[in-house]
């Protein structure tokens, strides 16, 4: 690795903490178990192809594979066992929590000790491409039977850079929905059906504003609809934010802002102008800040110290927004309250909108046996593995038939996840903003968002003040 690439990686590492907040996708708040290193060893199968080197891929090859979600690890180990039985290629799986994952990965790139294959994120891969640490998949795909049209529309093309190289095959997708404490709703005389038919606007909050006011309770038992409500002594907030926003707000502001007419980039993916000077974005973020001050939304200080998901799980917040990868955590034993889900409220555009994000598996340039690594990536992106993930109901797989298996598995478990899939059915998703400068943008915008949510600066002044700086990074 040359010196410029090394320095670039160090720069990326320096802002990882900020980006982790902004792109809080798949944080798997509970994905903090030990490494979970495991090996699916087997020695059967012998259909590997000759890679042109001294040893063919297949028997005896070992692929090191990294992921960050502990909830998914057992099921990818199941995939690995089946894959090894079929090919003779061994898979070593290592799991790290979200923050450690990206730190360790960046360090491994710099020290040339990266895994052969790893789970990748849309916010990260463009910078990895710029650093030259990923292996393009084009030639592998051209020589295979992989049909990139088999995935949900748009997912596969998110991993193609403007020059035409592809750096990942889709493995799953996620959306964002309202998460409801049904005990709190019942106490307030509300229902999940009420939550599923809300509208929102940044002027008066619409019926959603009334909804979270009604769910907010102070120490004297007054709700937010009462003139006696004390915002300095709140015992239950009507709404909780998952994290301190960051630049892209996947699980927080993005759905509200887009339903208010906001578009993050002039072109996605790889636009050359971001719209942080958008009045629609400013109005959306200011609405959140104003409702924090009003005592209806969890204070940013509490979210930063305890975590937004924890504040919902312990009943401090009656509702929140969160991603589909958190369904099992939010409905499991770690959550102290009964949970149901509803789509995000309809915004001024008349639609309920959710960011549509998807993960993929990528191969590193340091892979010792690229052909064997490709066979593993191909298997991960096939129905053989994605059906296993679907049956486990840990995420929604990228192949529609496998995602249907996941939806049915949730239904069998008594969990209605239609709120998360409704956006796909109604074609009201929007894509994660993809740029090759995500960490730099996060470094600039993330602190400003925190200032706004603390009431230290208005959204118009704060975001308007950095819009030109962001655009200069993007080249406009």
Short mmCIF file of C-alpha atoms in Angstrom, two decimals:
data_model
loop_
_atom_site.label_atom_id
_atom_site.label_comp_id
_atom_site.label_asym_id
_atom_site.label_seq_id
_atom_site.Cartn_x
_atom_site.Cartn_y
_atom_site.Cartn_z
CA UNK A 1 0.00 0.00 0.00
CA UNK A 2 1.46 3.34 -1.00
CA UNK A 3 1.86 6.24 1.38
CA UNK A 4 -1.08 8.23 -0.03
CA UNK A 5 -3.46 5.33 0.44
CA UNK A 6 -2.16 4.80 3.94
CA UNK A 7 -2.65 8.46 4.86
CA UNK A 8 -6.15 8.42 3.43
CA UNK A 9 -7.07 5.43 5.53
CA UNK A 10 -5.76 7.14 8.63
CA UNK A 11 -7.93 10.15 7.81
CA UNK A 12 -10.95 7.90 7.45
CA UNK A 13 -10.14 6.25 10.78
CA UNK A 14 -10.05 9.65 12.50
CA UNK A 15 -13.67 10.36 11.66
CA UNK A 16 -15.11 6.88 12.16
CA UNK A 17 -16.66 7.77 15.48
CA UNK A 18 -18.65 10.56 13.87
CA UNK A 19 -19.75 8.46 10.95
CA UNK A 20 -20.83 5.68 13.25
CA UNK A 21 -23.43 8.05 14.63
CA UNK A 22 -24.61 9.30 11.28
CA UNK A 23 -24.80 5.98 9.57
CA UNK A 24 -26.19 4.08 12.46
CA UNK A 25 -27.43 1.37 10.20
CA UNK A 26 -26.99 -2.12 11.52
CA UNK A 27 -25.41 -0.92 14.69
CA UNK A 28 -27.09 -3.89 16.29
CA UNK A 29 -27.05 -2.14 19.64
CA UNK A 30 -26.70 -5.51 21.19
CA UNK A 31 -24.04 -6.68 18.75
CA UNK A 32 -21.29 -6.39 21.27
CA UNK A 33 -20.57 -9.97 22.13
CA UNK A 34 -17.14 -11.45 22.04
CA UNK A 35 -15.49 -12.01 18.72
CA UNK A 36 -17.62 -15.02 18.07
CA UNK A 37 -14.87 -16.52 16.00
CA UNK A 38 -15.88 -19.80 14.59
CA UNK A 39 -14.84 -22.07 11.86
CA UNK A 40 -17.07 -24.17 9.70
CA UNK A 41 -14.66 -26.91 8.85
CA UNK A 42 -15.32 -29.63 6.39
CA UNK A 43 -13.34 -31.34 3.74
CA UNK A 44 -15.75 -32.63 1.20
CA UNK A 45 -16.62 -31.30 -2.23
CA UNK A 46 -14.26 -30.67 -5.07
CA UNK A 47 -15.78 -28.47 -7.74
CA UNK A 48 -13.42 -25.55 -7.47
CA UNK A 49 -12.10 -23.88 -10.55
CA UNK A 50 -8.46 -23.36 -11.45
CA UNK A 51 -7.56 -19.73 -10.69
CA UNK A 52 -4.50 -19.87 -12.86
CA UNK A 53 -2.18 -20.05 -9.84
CA UNK A 54 -0.34 -22.95 -8.29
CA UNK A 55 -3.30 -24.20 -6.25
CA UNK A 56 -6.94 -24.37 -7.28
CA UNK A 57 -9.67 -22.80 -5.16
CA UNK A 58 -11.54 -25.38 -3.16
CA UNK A 59 -10.17 -28.09 -0.91
CA UNK A 60 -7.88 -26.66 1.70
CA UNK A 61 -8.65 -22.99 1.00
CA UNK A 62 -9.73 -20.94 4.00
CA UNK A 63 -11.65 -17.67 3.68
CA UNK A 64 -11.66 -15.17 6.54
CA UNK A 65 -15.05 -13.44 6.73
CA UNK A 66 -16.01 -10.50 8.96
CA UNK A 67 -19.45 -9.21 9.97
CA UNK A 68 -20.68 -6.90 12.71
CA UNK A 69 -24.13 -8.15 13.72
CA UNK A 70 -23.93 -10.81 16.44
CA UNK A 71 -27.60 -11.64 15.88
CA UNK A 72 -26.84 -12.80 12.35
CA UNK A 73 -23.64 -14.70 13.05
CA UNK A 74 -25.17 -18.11 13.92
CA UNK A 75 -27.09 -18.20 10.65
CA UNK A 76 -24.12 -17.21 8.52
CA UNK A 77 -22.24 -19.99 10.26
CA UNK A 78 -25.03 -22.28 9.09
CA UNK A 79 -24.49 -20.98 5.56
CA UNK A 80 -20.75 -21.51 5.94
CA UNK A 81 -21.20 -25.13 6.95
CA UNK A 82 -23.37 -25.86 3.93
CA UNK A 83 -20.94 -23.98 1.67
CA UNK A 84 -17.96 -25.93 2.98
CA UNK A 85 -19.79 -29.22 2.48
CA UNK A 86 -20.44 -28.18 -1.11
CA UNK A 87 -17.06 -26.73 -2.08
CA UNK A 88 -14.43 -27.87 0.41
CA UNK A 89 -13.60 -24.22 1.12
CA UNK A 90 -13.38 -23.44 4.83
CA UNK A 91 -14.87 -20.26 6.27
CA UNK A 92 -13.59 -18.51 9.39
CA UNK A 93 -16.15 -16.00 10.68
CA UNK A 94 -15.21 -13.14 13.01
CA UNK A 95 -17.75 -10.73 14.51
CA UNK A 96 -17.06 -7.30 15.98
CA UNK A 97 -19.48 -4.69 17.34
CA UNK A 98 -20.24 -1.78 14.98
CA UNK A 99 -17.59 0.67 16.23
CA UNK A 100 -14.81 -1.89 16.62
CA UNK A 101 -15.69 -3.41 13.28
CA UNK A 102 -14.85 -0.34 11.23
CA UNK A 103 -11.84 0.56 13.33
CA UNK A 104 -10.43 -2.95 13.01
CA UNK A 105 -11.21 -3.08 9.32
CA UNK A 106 -9.48 0.22 8.61
CA UNK A 107 -6.48 -0.85 10.63
CA UNK A 108 -6.36 -4.17 8.80
CA UNK A 109 -6.33 -2.38 5.45
CA UNK A 110 -3.43 -0.22 6.59
CA UNK A 111 -1.48 -3.21 7.87
CA UNK A 112 -2.37 -5.48 4.93
CA UNK A 113 -4.11 -7.96 7.24
CA UNK A 114 -7.66 -7.44 6.02
CA UNK A 115 -10.12 -10.34 5.85
CA UNK A 116 -10.74 -11.93 2.47
CA UNK A 117 -14.44 -11.05 2.50
CA UNK A 118 -16.46 -8.71 4.73
CA UNK A 119 -19.94 -7.26 5.14
CA UNK A 120 -19.89 -3.77 3.67
CA UNK A 121 -22.00 -0.62 3.99
CA UNK A 122 -23.06 1.87 1.36
CA UNK A 123 -21.63 4.76 3.35
CA UNK A 124 -18.20 3.13 3.46
CA UNK A 125 -17.44 1.44 0.20
CA UNK A 126 -16.86 4.49 -2.04
CA UNK A 127 -13.97 5.61 0.17
CA UNK A 128 -12.62 2.06 0.21
CA UNK A 129 -12.73 2.08 -3.59
CA UNK A 130 -10.83 5.37 -3.59
CA UNK A 131 -8.24 3.76 -1.32
CA UNK A 132 -7.85 0.81 -3.65
CA UNK A 133 -8.55 -1.89 -1.06
CA UNK A 134 -11.51 -3.61 -2.75
CA UNK A 135 -11.49 -6.11 -5.59
CA UNK A 136 -13.92 -5.42 -8.47
CA UNK A 137 -16.39 -8.25 -9.02
CA UNK A 138 -17.14 -7.66 -12.71
CA UNK A 139 -15.00 -10.45 -14.14
CA UNK A 140 -16.24 -12.95 -11.55
CA UNK A 141 -19.87 -12.10 -12.30
CA UNK A 142 -19.30 -12.24 -16.05
CA UNK A 143 -17.93 -15.75 -15.64
CA UNK A 144 -20.77 -16.94 -13.42
CA UNK A 145 -24.51 -17.53 -13.53
CA UNK A 146 -25.26 -14.71 -11.08
CA UNK A 147 -28.28 -12.67 -12.14
CA UNK A 148 -28.01 -9.20 -10.62
CA UNK A 149 -31.67 -8.64 -11.52
CA UNK A 150 -32.79 -11.23 -8.97
CA UNK A 151 -32.58 -8.75 -6.09
CA UNK A 152 -35.04 -6.02 -5.09
CA UNK A 153 -34.91 -3.26 -7.69
CA UNK A 154 -32.01 -0.88 -7.23
CA UNK A 155 -30.06 -2.85 -4.62
CA UNK A 156 -27.45 -4.35 -6.93
CA UNK A 157 -26.71 -1.11 -8.78
CA UNK A 158 -25.92 0.71 -5.56
CA UNK A 159 -22.60 -1.14 -5.54
CA UNK A 160 -21.47 0.03 -8.97
CA UNK A 161 -19.23 3.12 -9.15
CA UNK A 162 -19.49 5.62 -12.03
CA UNK A 163 -16.58 3.95 -13.82
CA UNK A 164 -18.61 0.73 -14.01
CA UNK A 165 -16.82 -1.48 -11.50
CA UNK A 166 -19.00 -3.41 -9.04
CA UNK A 167 -17.81 -3.92 -5.46
CA UNK A 168 -20.52 -5.95 -3.76
CA UNK A 169 -23.40 -8.37 -4.19
CA UNK A 170 -26.57 -7.58 -2.18
CA UNK A 171 -27.36 -9.65 0.88
CA UNK A 172 -30.29 -7.80 2.50
CA UNK A 173 -32.26 -4.57 2.75
CA UNK A 174 -33.72 -2.48 5.53
CA UNK A 175 -36.32 0.23 6.09
CA UNK A 176 -37.38 2.35 9.07
CA UNK A 177 -40.71 2.45 10.92
CA UNK A 178 -42.35 3.84 14.03
CA UNK A 179 -41.80 1.67 17.10
CA UNK A 180 -44.67 1.80 19.59
CA UNK A 181 -44.97 1.00 23.31
CA UNK A 182 -48.53 -0.28 23.18
CA UNK A 183 -48.96 -0.01 26.96
CA UNK A 184 -48.18 3.71 26.74
CA UNK A 185 -50.56 4.11 23.82
CA UNK A 186 -53.37 2.34 25.66
CA UNK A 187 -52.78 4.48 28.75
CA UNK A 188 -53.17 7.58 26.55
CA UNK A 189 -56.30 6.25 24.85
CA UNK A 190 -54.45 5.65 21.59
CA UNK A 191 -53.93 2.58 19.40
CA UNK A 192 -51.55 1.14 16.82
CA UNK A 193 -54.22 1.88 14.20
CA UNK A 194 -54.13 5.54 15.25
CA UNK A 195 -50.35 5.51 14.81
CA UNK A 196 -50.64 4.02 11.33
CA UNK A 197 -52.78 6.91 10.10
CA UNK A 198 -50.81 9.95 11.20
CA UNK A 199 -49.65 12.93 9.20
CA UNK A 200 -46.82 15.30 9.93
CA UNK A 201 -45.65 18.73 8.88
CA UNK A 202 -42.90 20.98 10.24
CA UNK A 203 -45.27 23.89 10.97
CA UNK A 204 -47.51 22.45 13.68
CA UNK A 205 -46.49 18.77 13.62
CA UNK A 206 -49.86 17.65 12.23
CA UNK A 207 -51.61 14.75 13.92
CA UNK A 208 -48.19 13.23 14.71
CA UNK A 209 -47.34 16.31 16.78
CA UNK A 210 -50.58 15.92 18.72
CA UNK A 211 -49.90 12.19 19.08
CA UNK A 212 -46.49 12.60 20.76
CA UNK A 213 -47.80 15.46 22.93
CA UNK A 214 -50.57 13.22 24.18
CA UNK A 215 -48.00 10.52 25.02
CA UNK A 216 -45.70 12.91 26.90
CA UNK A 217 -46.19 12.93 30.67
CA UNK A 218 -44.57 15.11 33.35
CA UNK A 219 -43.87 14.35 37.00
CA UNK A 220 -47.28 15.65 38.02
CA UNK A 221 -49.14 13.44 35.58
CA UNK A 222 -49.86 16.21 33.09
CA UNK A 223 -49.67 15.26 29.43
CA UNK A 224 -48.18 17.44 26.74
CA UNK A 225 -51.64 18.59 25.73
CA UNK A 226 -52.11 20.28 29.11
CA UNK A 227 -51.13 23.95 29.67
CA UNK A 228 -49.67 22.78 32.99
CA UNK A 229 -47.22 20.35 31.34
CA UNK A 230 -43.70 20.89 32.74
CA UNK A 231 -41.00 20.20 30.11
CA UNK A 232 -38.30 20.36 32.77
CA UNK A 233 -39.80 17.40 34.68
CA UNK A 234 -40.75 14.78 32.08
CA UNK A 235 -41.26 11.16 33.11
CA UNK A 236 -42.29 9.86 29.70
CA UNK A 237 -41.39 11.44 26.36
CA UNK A 238 -43.86 10.97 23.52
CA UNK A 239 -41.10 10.28 21.02
CA UNK A 240 -37.46 9.23 21.23
CA UNK A 241 -34.69 9.77 18.70
CA UNK A 242 -32.44 6.80 17.99
CA UNK A 243 -29.21 8.83 17.85
CA UNK A 244 -27.82 12.34 17.42
CA UNK A 245 -28.80 12.54 13.73
CA UNK A 246 -25.44 12.89 11.96
CA UNK A 247 -25.41 14.02 8.34
CA UNK A 248 -27.73 11.42 6.86
CA UNK A 249 -30.21 10.52 9.64
CA UNK A 250 -31.17 7.08 8.40
CA UNK A 251 -33.14 6.08 11.49
CA UNK A 252 -34.00 9.60 12.66
CA UNK A 253 -34.83 12.56 10.44
CA UNK A 254 -34.42 11.25 6.87
CA UNK A 255 -37.96 9.90 6.38
CA UNK A 256 -39.51 13.10 7.76
CA UNK A 257 -37.26 15.36 5.68
CA UNK A 258 -37.84 13.49 2.41
CA UNK A 259 -41.58 13.44 3.03
CA UNK A 260 -41.22 17.23 3.33
CA UNK A 261 -39.65 17.47 -0.13
CA UNK A 262 -35.95 17.23 0.82
CA UNK A 263 -33.43 15.46 -1.43
CA UNK A 264 -30.00 14.80 0.07
CA UNK A 265 -27.98 14.91 -3.18
CA UNK A 266 -28.62 16.46 -6.57
CA UNK A 267 -28.02 13.00 -7.96
CA UNK A 268 -27.85 9.69 -6.13
CA UNK A 269 -25.57 7.84 -6.17
CA UNK A 270 -22.45 9.99 -6.58
CA UNK A 271 -23.98 13.43 -6.95
CA UNK A 272 -21.69 16.45 -6.84
CA UNK A 273 -23.94 18.65 -4.69
CA UNK A 274 -25.54 18.09 -1.28
CA UNK A 275 -28.58 20.08 -0.24
CA UNK A 276 -27.79 21.12 3.31
CA UNK A 277 -29.09 24.58 2.42
CA UNK A 278 -32.54 23.09 1.73
CA UNK A 279 -35.38 24.99 3.48
CA UNK A 280 -37.26 21.68 3.69
CA UNK A 281 -34.39 20.12 5.63
CA UNK A 282 -34.00 23.15 7.88
CA UNK A 283 -37.70 23.14 8.77
CA UNK A 284 -37.61 19.41 9.54
CA UNK A 285 -34.56 19.57 11.81
CA UNK A 286 -35.88 22.69 13.55
CA UNK A 287 -39.15 20.90 14.29
CA UNK A 288 -37.22 18.17 16.12
CA UNK A 289 -35.21 20.76 18.08
CA UNK A 290 -38.33 22.69 19.04
CA UNK A 291 -40.06 19.56 20.28
CA UNK A 292 -37.04 18.55 22.34
CA UNK A 293 -37.31 21.95 24.03
CA UNK A 294 -41.05 21.41 24.48
CA UNK A 295 -40.39 18.16 26.36
CA UNK A 296 -42.05 15.89 23.79
CA UNK A 297 -38.84 14.34 22.39
CA UNK A 298 -35.94 12.83 24.34
CA UNK A 299 -33.10 15.33 25.01
CA UNK A 300 -30.01 14.79 22.92
CA UNK A 301 -27.86 14.63 26.07
CA UNK A 302 -29.82 11.58 27.32
CA UNK A 303 -29.64 9.92 23.91
CA UNK A 304 -25.88 10.39 23.77
CA UNK A 305 -25.32 9.04 27.27
CA UNK A 306 -27.83 6.16 27.38
CA UNK A 307 -28.69 5.41 23.77
CA UNK A 308 -31.97 6.10 22.04
CA UNK A 309 -32.97 2.45 21.81
CA UNK A 310 -32.35 1.93 25.52
CA UNK A 311 -34.55 4.91 26.36
CA UNK A 312 -37.37 3.28 24.44
CA UNK A 313 -36.75 -0.20 25.82
CA UNK A 314 -36.97 1.02 29.43
CA UNK A 315 -40.15 3.03 28.81
CA UNK A 316 -38.63 6.52 28.95
CA UNK A 317 -39.79 7.18 25.37
CA UNK A 318 -43.25 5.97 24.32
CA UNK A 319 -42.35 5.75 20.64
CA UNK A 320 -39.30 6.04 18.41
CA UNK A 321 -38.13 5.30 14.88
CA UNK A 322 -35.78 2.40 14.21
CA UNK A 323 -34.60 0.06 11.48
CA UNK A 324 -35.90 -3.35 10.47
CA UNK A 325 -32.66 -5.01 11.58
CA UNK A 326 -33.72 -4.19 15.15
CA UNK A 327 -37.10 -5.97 15.02
CA UNK A 328 -36.02 -8.96 17.09
CA UNK A 329 -34.20 -6.82 19.64
CA UNK A 330 -37.17 -4.51 20.05
CA UNK A 331 -39.67 -7.36 20.42
CA UNK A 332 -37.38 -9.58 22.50
CA UNK A 333 -36.70 -10.01 26.18
CA UNK A 334 -34.32 -7.03 26.28
CA UNK A 335 -37.29 -4.70 25.82
CA UNK A 336 -39.38 -4.09 28.94
CA UNK A 337 -42.51 -2.93 27.11
CA UNK A 338 -44.87 -4.54 24.55
CA UNK A 339 -44.03 -3.42 21.03
CA UNK A 340 -45.82 -3.00 17.73
CA UNK A 341 -44.84 -1.12 14.58
CA UNK A 342 -46.42 1.45 12.25
CA UNK A 343 -45.26 3.24 9.10
CA UNK A 344 -43.78 6.71 9.45
CA UNK A 345 -46.40 9.50 9.28
CA UNK A 346 -47.31 10.96 5.92
CA UNK A 347 -45.47 14.20 5.27
CA UNK A 348 -46.49 17.29 3.28
CA UNK A 349 -45.81 15.37 0.05
CA UNK A 350 -48.67 13.04 1.01
CA UNK A 351 -46.45 10.01 1.40
CA UNK A 352 -44.88 7.96 4.17
CA UNK A 353 -41.22 7.60 3.16
CA UNK A 354 -38.34 5.43 4.39
CA UNK A 355 -34.70 5.21 3.47
CA UNK A 356 -33.96 1.96 1.61
CA UNK A 357 -30.54 0.71 2.56
CA UNK A 358 -28.85 -2.52 1.63
CA UNK A 359 -25.71 -4.33 2.69
CA UNK A 360 -23.43 -6.37 0.49
CA UNK A 361 -20.36 -8.56 0.79
CA UNK A 362 -17.08 -7.30 -0.70
CA UNK A 363 -13.75 -8.94 -1.48
CA UNK A 364 -10.52 -7.23 -0.43
CA UNK A 365 -7.44 -6.82 -2.56
CA UNK A 366 -5.52 -8.77 0.06
CA UNK A 367 -7.62 -11.92 -0.43
CA UNK A 368 -5.12 -14.76 -0.80
CA UNK A 369 -7.45 -16.84 -2.98
CA UNK A 370 -9.76 -14.44 -4.86
CA UNK A 371 -11.56 -17.25 -6.68
CA UNK A 372 -12.43 -19.00 -3.43
CA UNK A 373 -13.45 -15.63 -1.93
CA UNK A 374 -15.72 -15.04 -4.92
CA UNK A 375 -17.37 -18.44 -4.49
CA UNK A 376 -18.22 -17.49 -0.89
CA UNK A 377 -19.61 -14.10 -1.92
CA UNK A 378 -21.64 -15.76 -4.66
CA UNK A 379 -23.04 -18.23 -2.13
CA UNK A 380 -23.89 -15.48 0.38
CA UNK A 381 -25.87 -13.70 -2.34
CA UNK A 382 -27.74 -16.84 -3.44
CA UNK A 383 -31.13 -18.17 -2.40
CA UNK A 384 -29.35 -21.08 -0.70
CA UNK A 385 -27.96 -18.78 1.99
CA UNK A 386 -30.54 -16.00 1.88
CA UNK A 387 -33.34 -18.49 2.53
CA UNK A 388 -31.48 -19.51 5.71
CA UNK A 389 -31.25 -15.86 6.76
CA UNK A 390 -34.92 -15.38 5.90
CA UNK A 391 -36.02 -18.35 7.99
CA UNK A 392 -34.06 -16.92 10.92
CA UNK A 393 -35.95 -13.60 10.54
CA UNK A 394 -32.93 -11.54 11.54
CA UNK A 395 -33.08 -9.23 8.50
CA UNK A 396 -34.95 -8.97 5.20
CA UNK A 397 -32.85 -10.74 2.52
CA UNK A 398 -32.17 -8.99 -0.79
CA UNK A 399 -33.91 -11.69 -2.88
CA UNK A 400 -37.71 -11.16 -2.81
CA UNK A 401 -38.59 -14.85 -2.31
CA UNK A 402 -36.16 -15.05 0.63
CA UNK A 403 -37.56 -11.81 2.09
CA UNK A 404 -41.03 -13.33 1.94
CA UNK A 405 -39.71 -16.24 4.00
CA UNK A 406 -38.49 -13.73 6.60
CA UNK A 407 -41.84 -11.95 6.65
CA UNK A 408 -43.66 -15.25 7.17
CA UNK A 409 -41.25 -16.22 9.94
CA UNK A 410 -41.97 -12.96 11.78
CA UNK A 411 -45.70 -13.59 11.36
CA UNK A 412 -45.27 -17.08 12.81
CA UNK A 413 -43.54 -15.45 15.77
CA UNK A 414 -46.55 -13.19 16.26
CA UNK A 415 -44.81 -10.03 15.02
CA UNK A 416 -46.47 -7.91 12.32
CA UNK A 417 -43.65 -6.38 10.26
CA UNK A 418 -45.83 -5.01 7.46
CA UNK A 419 -44.94 -1.47 8.53
CA UNK A 420 -41.38 -2.09 7.33
CA UNK A 421 -42.32 -3.75 4.05
CA UNK A 422 -45.15 -1.33 3.19
CA UNK A 423 -42.70 1.16 1.65
CA UNK A 424 -41.44 -1.43 -0.82
CA UNK A 425 -44.99 -2.42 -1.74
CA UNK A 426 -46.02 1.24 -2.11
CA UNK A 427 -42.79 2.28 -3.86
CA UNK A 428 -42.14 5.01 -1.31
CA UNK A 429 -38.55 4.17 -0.48
CA UNK A 430 -35.57 6.40 -1.22
CA UNK A 431 -31.94 5.38 -1.41
CA UNK A 432 -29.17 6.00 1.07
CA UNK A 433 -27.09 9.01 -0.13
CA UNK A 434 -23.91 7.58 -1.66
CA UNK A 435 -20.81 9.73 -2.07
CA UNK A 436 -17.07 9.12 -1.97
CA UNK A 437 -16.77 11.72 0.82
CA UNK A 438 -19.25 10.44 3.42
CA UNK A 439 -16.84 10.58 6.35
CA UNK A 440 -15.74 14.13 5.51
CA UNK A 441 -19.36 15.24 5.25
CA UNK A 442 -20.14 13.56 8.52
CA UNK A 443 -17.19 15.30 10.15
CA UNK A 444 -18.61 18.67 9.10
CA UNK A 445 -22.36 18.18 9.52
CA UNK A 446 -22.54 15.83 12.52
CA UNK A 447 -21.40 18.37 15.14
CA UNK A 448 -23.72 21.01 13.67
CA UNK A 449 -26.69 18.67 14.02
CA UNK A 450 -25.80 18.16 17.69
CA UNK A 451 -25.66 21.93 18.22
CA UNK A 452 -29.09 22.33 16.65
CA UNK A 453 -30.65 19.60 18.77
CA UNK A 454 -29.15 21.21 21.88
CA UNK A 455 -30.76 24.52 20.93
CA UNK A 456 -27.42 26.25 20.47
CA UNK A 457 -28.03 27.33 16.88
CA UNK A 458 -30.99 27.35 14.50
CA UNK A 459 -31.18 24.72 11.77
CA UNK A 460 -31.15 27.38 9.07
CA UNK A 461 -28.03 29.06 10.42
CA UNK A 462 -26.22 25.87 11.36
CA UNK A 463 -26.82 23.81 8.23
CA UNK A 464 -26.84 26.81 5.93
CA UNK A 465 -23.45 27.72 7.32
CA UNK A 466 -21.80 24.48 6.20
CA UNK A 467 -23.62 23.85 2.92
CA UNK A 468 -20.94 25.47 0.73
CA UNK A 469 -18.16 23.67 2.60
CA UNK A 470 -19.80 20.30 1.93
CA UNK A 471 -20.38 21.11 -1.71
CA UNK A 472 -16.75 22.12 -2.18
CA UNK A 473 -15.77 18.64 -1.00
CA UNK A 474 -18.12 17.11 -3.53
CA UNK A 475 -16.60 19.24 -6.27
CA UNK A 476 -19.43 21.65 -7.00
#
